Amino acid sequence: MFGRRRKQEKWILLAPAILVLALITLIPLANTFWLSFTDTRISAIPSPVRFIGLENYIYALTDPEFREALYRTLYFTIVSVGLEGILGVAVAVLLNQKFRGHLILRALIILPWAVPTIVNAVAWRLIYHPDYGALNSLLFQLGLISDYRSWIGDPATAMNMVILADVWKNFPLVAYVALAALQTVPADLNKAAAIEGAGPWKRFWSITLPWIMGPLMVVMVLRTIEAFRVFDIIYVMTGGGPADSTKTASFYVYQEYFNYLRSGSGASYAVLVAGISAVLILFYYSSAKRQATGATA
Amino acid sequence: MRRTMLQSVFLYSCVVALALFTIAPLLWLVTMSISAPTDLTEVPLRWIPSEFDFSRYGALLNIDGGSGERFLSALRNSILTAGGATVIALMLAIPAAYSFSRRGASMVLLFAFLATIMMPPITYILPLYSTFSAFGMLNKTTTLIIVYTAMLLPFATWLMKANIDVLPVEVEQAAFMEGASTSYTIRTVVLPLALPAIAATAMLSFLVAWDEFFYALIFTNDLSAKTLPVAIADFSAGRVTDYGVIASVGVMATLPPAILAICFQKFIVSGLVAGSVKG
Amino acid sequence: MPENQILSVESLQKTYGDVHVLKDINVAMEPGEFLVLVGPSGCGKSTLLSCISGLTEVSSGTIRIAGRDCTHMEPANRDIAMVFQSYALFPNMSVERNIGFGLEVRKVAEAEKKAKVSEVADLLKIEHLLQRRPAELSGGQRQRVAMGRALVRDPKLFLFDEPLSNLDAKLRVTMRTEIKRIHQATGASIVYVTHDQIEAMTLATRIVVMKDGVVQQIGTPHEIYNKPVNAFVADFMGAPSMNLMKGKATPEEGHIRLEIPTPQGRSVSLIDRKTPSQSFRNGPQDVLIGLRPEAMTDQKLSNGSALQSAECLLEVVEPAGADTYAVIHLGETEAIARLSADAPVQAGEMSSITFDLSKVSYFDISSGNRL
Ligand SMILES: Nc1ncnc2c1ncn2[C@@H]1O[C@H](COP(=O)(O)OP(=O)(O)OP(=O)(O)O)[C@@H](O)[C@H]1O
Ligand SMILES: [Mg+2]
């Protein structure tokens, strides 16, 4: 294909995709940005839009509740992604062993991933039920607790219980990525290290983990980006409660928009959340790129 | 390497623990869906149902019943939405992927595509809501299809690009030499070669759309457009006294993705791994 | 530029970034010629072919096909057809549709298309394969289909990029003959890339020898074989390749005296009974003396005056069926002599070797150029 024609074709082929993405994401993004400098409210009667400069941002940045929500989001993100990472690698190492039924187990692991997020939330909500939940019953029958608890009705435990449900659904992705990376570790490398006298634990830390670190990092950053915008599971399991103990940033913005109908101020929160996401996305980009160039080198 | 007895015990304990952790919540969901309602409110619980009660599934599949109507219309909407968006997204993604793969479109642009889906949906939701509301497009399956198309497009483009990259370029060159246009070449040569990739991409896209909740929650408000996730959230939040009903809806909504995931495991896992690791 | 040239490449340059892949290529070709581009791996043969086909854009220079300037034309408009090394058949289409693809694209009527496809299938002896998919064919059959796809449109120029390199040795010989037969039957103009010099010698009407993006020599197989322009061409063409022995050439009255040192300390002394050319005017000089293995033999050769004999130590003797090859340390190289199959020789023995100096070549010892 030749210069001009090639260039023309490049854009013609891209045009429909760019158009859709521009309409559904780019323009709304710009619009949200614009809204964040106004005091717009959602109402049936259109009211004049007033430009109020940085007022929303000043309010948002000094709003202790929003800051709380950000901290909670951070807690949710770090703990759930951290656990997914640890569990994922452990599961991958396990699945990489040869044992009877290892292929069946490998296949089973995909099931939590296949469960829709909302079903996952609903199922765990039932499991955590204060009166008839399976968790209470199980722990009680095992003698681990003496009284039934309200797992997600208690601000002290609610967030951690949500995290458990999230980890259950999302560890398979990390495990599969780690497993795929593990399968590329040359057997000779481990044998050589074993001959040098390195024990399994030492081999894991000095050979296996560094070898799979690249892809592992990339998928963890991806999970971080997803975890940071958590909404669905919170909406169904706790609705942000109890006592706001699970109200994350996305949920906070959602309420600002659709409960309090303050679109201008909600937009400023949204832009702040988007800004943090953008940083994470850039981080993903650089780690994925390092991974890609490292893999071909 | 031979394992010692101790190592074997440890290994198989881990295996059993993992299997239990993975499967127990699902087994319990299924059990709840076929337990008698009274079994589910015993304290402590009765783990094995006193009788198998499949009536809830019957009710869900009965269009005339209350929960049946809600479930079936949500199922229809979910299939239409996820299916429609998948088809359209692929139709847009394939030419775009071809452009990235064979016409030197910039990788930075592809990354910008991907960045749009990595952003939290709350960044887009309000302007979209206002616009759709202004055009009277709220509570419509079409609207969800449009939004989901944009949501699926970047990932589908990315996966297709990675797959077109590894097709033999000479075959396309041969088609050009024979005088075929780019669109004819894509249709008659590239698409048939990329069929497995297209199937994998379609499946993953369908699953992502099937799972979507946030946009559906905000853009739909009745049976005519609500998708399964929203309907399930409703079931769960409503004053249902029989938890088995919620469980059975959950099981039904999980069946399609679970069947796809199990049957096309290799496909899906490799797509997932490629999609999340390569940048 | 004469109008009747089917292809003319003028001052063609191709760079990828700062990699200079093709350097000032000039090639012209008459209709009906079978032009073979040959050279070691990475020398730019495929790139040159790709520039001619239009799949690669040139950096500068002109490409004319049948008199038309095609330098910036799409491949489809150049009236050419190409056979790829990997065959590049459409795996999802039957052989029939593969061959007819170009006609299908041009919306040729069904009946005419069928007729043309079957005519070509007949020529290539693949009528019985028309309904199969490429995956159900052997390598040689795929190769035929690929040629069929090129032939059916009857283009001005055919381009072949190492079409036989994926075949096993035996099939390669069969298909080589087949390609030659088709060329003779159709009178097609063909540019053919290979790095196999035997293929080049057997197929070509003219050969282009390339190295590092530079054309070394263009000529008939006979010229290339007997009058290589430099040591590289001499070494590259022919198997076993030409012996390039370091020696001293002393011009004398009406002939040249050659002294070729041996590791045993003495020299083999030969007389080339040709009047010394201009290059030898400056008195005795060190040169590379090029002799093909068949010019170093134990046999009685007919052209008496050019023959010289010398006792040589045979270091290794390798019977190879029709011939026996002997390795002789001569002029700081392992020269190969081609002896008759039943020559009563043994490794480690001295033997009398006849040198045929009628086809000797001399090359400058530093530049490698022919003297
Ligand atoms: N797209 C490209 N970008 C950069 N360099 C290239 C590109 N294509 C080819 N080259 C370089 O150009 C040179 C010539 O390549 P080409 O493929 O023409 O060699 P060739 O003579 O066909 O070799 P072979 O016999 O191995 O097929 C090589 O050094 C190659 O690395
Ligand atoms: Mg080549």
mmCIF file of N, CA and C and ligand atoms in Angstrom, chain C residues 16 19 21 39-48 162 195, ligand 1:
data_model
loop_
_atom_site.group_PDB
_atom_site.id
_atom_site.type_symbol
_atom_site.label_atom_id
_atom_site.label_comp_id
_atom_site.label_asym_id
_atom_site.label_seq_id
_atom_site.Cartn_x
_atom_site.Cartn_y
_atom_site.Cartn_z
ATOM 1 N N TYR C 16 15.684 1.475 5.206
ATOM 2 C CA TYR C 16 14.785 1.376 6.370
ATOM 3 C C TYR C 16 15.470 2.134 7.486
ATOM 4 N N VAL C 19 19.213 1.947 7.781
ATOM 5 C CA VAL C 19 19.738 0.735 7.136
ATOM 6 C C VAL C 19 19.557 0.879 5.632
ATOM 7 N N VAL C 21 19.367 -0.773 2.447
ATOM 8 C CA VAL C 21 19.171 -2.160 2.020
ATOM 9 C C VAL C 21 19.471 -2.343 0.531
ATOM 10 N N GLY C 39 21.953 -14.303 -4.414
ATOM 11 C CA GLY C 39 22.892 -13.680 -3.494
ATOM 12 C C GLY C 39 22.697 -14.276 -2.117
ATOM 13 N N PRO C 40 23.628 -14.033 -1.233
ATOM 14 C CA PRO C 40 23.514 -14.621 0.101
ATOM 15 C C PRO C 40 22.345 -14.023 0.885
ATOM 16 N N SER C 41 21.984 -14.693 1.958
ATOM 17 C CA SER C 41 20.862 -14.262 2.774
ATOM 18 C C SER C 41 21.058 -12.830 3.263
ATOM 19 N N GLY C 42 19.999 -12.036 3.161
ATOM 20 C CA GLY C 42 20.071 -10.673 3.673
ATOM 21 C C GLY C 42 20.665 -9.678 2.700
ATOM 22 N N CYS C 43 20.905 -10.090 1.458
ATOM 23 C CA CYS C 43 21.553 -9.164 0.531
ATOM 24 C C CYS C 43 20.549 -8.219 -0.108
ATOM 25 N N GLY C 44 19.257 -8.465 0.096
ATOM 26 C CA GLY C 44 18.262 -7.534 -0.420
ATOM 27 C C GLY C 44 17.482 -8.041 -1.612
ATOM 28 N N LYS C 45 17.581 -9.328 -1.917
ATOM 29 C CA LYS C 45 16.850 -9.876 -3.075
ATOM 30 C C LYS C 45 15.349 -9.706 -2.901
ATOM 31 N N SER C 46 14.850 -10.147 -1.725
ATOM 32 C CA SER C 46 13.411 -10.068 -1.500
ATOM 33 C C SER C 46 12.952 -8.625 -1.510
ATOM 34 N N THR C 47 13.774 -7.750 -0.948
ATOM 35 C CA THR C 47 13.402 -6.343 -0.907
ATOM 36 C C THR C 47 13.287 -5.789 -2.325
ATOM 37 N N LEU C 48 14.237 -6.149 -3.172
ATOM 38 C CA LEU C 48 14.181 -5.675 -4.556
ATOM 39 C C LEU C 48 12.914 -6.197 -5.239
ATOM 40 N N GLU C 162 11.822 -17.099 -4.004
ATOM 41 C CA GLU C 162 12.277 -18.386 -3.488
ATOM 42 C C GLU C 162 11.160 -19.424 -3.476
ATOM 43 N N HIS C 195 18.408 -18.133 -3.323
ATOM 44 C CA HIS C 195 19.793 -18.032 -2.867
ATOM 45 C C HIS C 195 20.525 -19.324 -3.222
HETATM 46 N N1 LIG D 1 11.000 -3.969 7.159
HETATM 47 C C1 LIG D 1 12.327 -3.931 7.334
HETATM 48 N N2 LIG D 1 12.883 -3.093 8.234
HETATM 49 C C2 LIG D 1 14.216 -3.050 8.418
HETATM 50 N N3 LIG D 1 15.090 -3.797 7.756
HETATM 51 C C3 LIG D 1 14.611 -4.659 6.850
HETATM 52 C C4 LIG D 1 13.212 -4.782 6.579
HETATM 53 N N4 LIG D 1 13.029 -5.720 5.639
HETATM 54 C C5 LIG D 1 14.260 -6.161 5.328
HETATM 55 N N5 LIG D 1 15.206 -5.540 6.047
HETATM 56 C C6 LIG D 1 16.661 -5.738 5.977
HETATM 57 O O1 LIG D 1 17.033 -5.633 4.638
HETATM 58 C C7 LIG D 1 18.038 -6.567 4.321
HETATM 59 C C8 LIG D 1 17.641 -7.345 3.091
HETATM 60 O O2 LIG D 1 16.527 -8.152 3.394
HETATM 61 P P1 LIG D 1 15.884 -9.137 2.323
HETATM 62 O O3 LIG D 1 14.728 -9.797 2.953
HETATM 63 O O4 LIG D 1 15.639 -8.378 1.079
HETATM 64 O O5 LIG D 1 17.050 -10.180 2.134
HETATM 65 P P2 LIG D 1 17.074 -11.445 1.164
HETATM 66 O O6 LIG D 1 18.189 -11.211 0.227
HETATM 67 O O7 LIG D 1 15.755 -11.714 0.597
HETATM 68 O O8 LIG D 1 17.505 -12.583 2.177
HETATM 69 P P3 LIG D 1 16.966 -14.097 2.266
HETATM 70 O O9 LIG D 1 17.762 -14.872 1.293
HETATM 71 O O10 LIG D 1 17.322 -14.457 3.663
HETATM 72 O O11 LIG D 1 15.510 -14.100 1.989
HETATM 73 C C9 LIG D 1 18.228 -7.449 5.542
HETATM 74 O O12 LIG D 1 19.413 -7.034 6.187
HETATM 75 C C10 LIG D 1 17.046 -7.151 6.379
HETATM 76 O O13 LIG D 1 17.394 -7.205 7.732
#
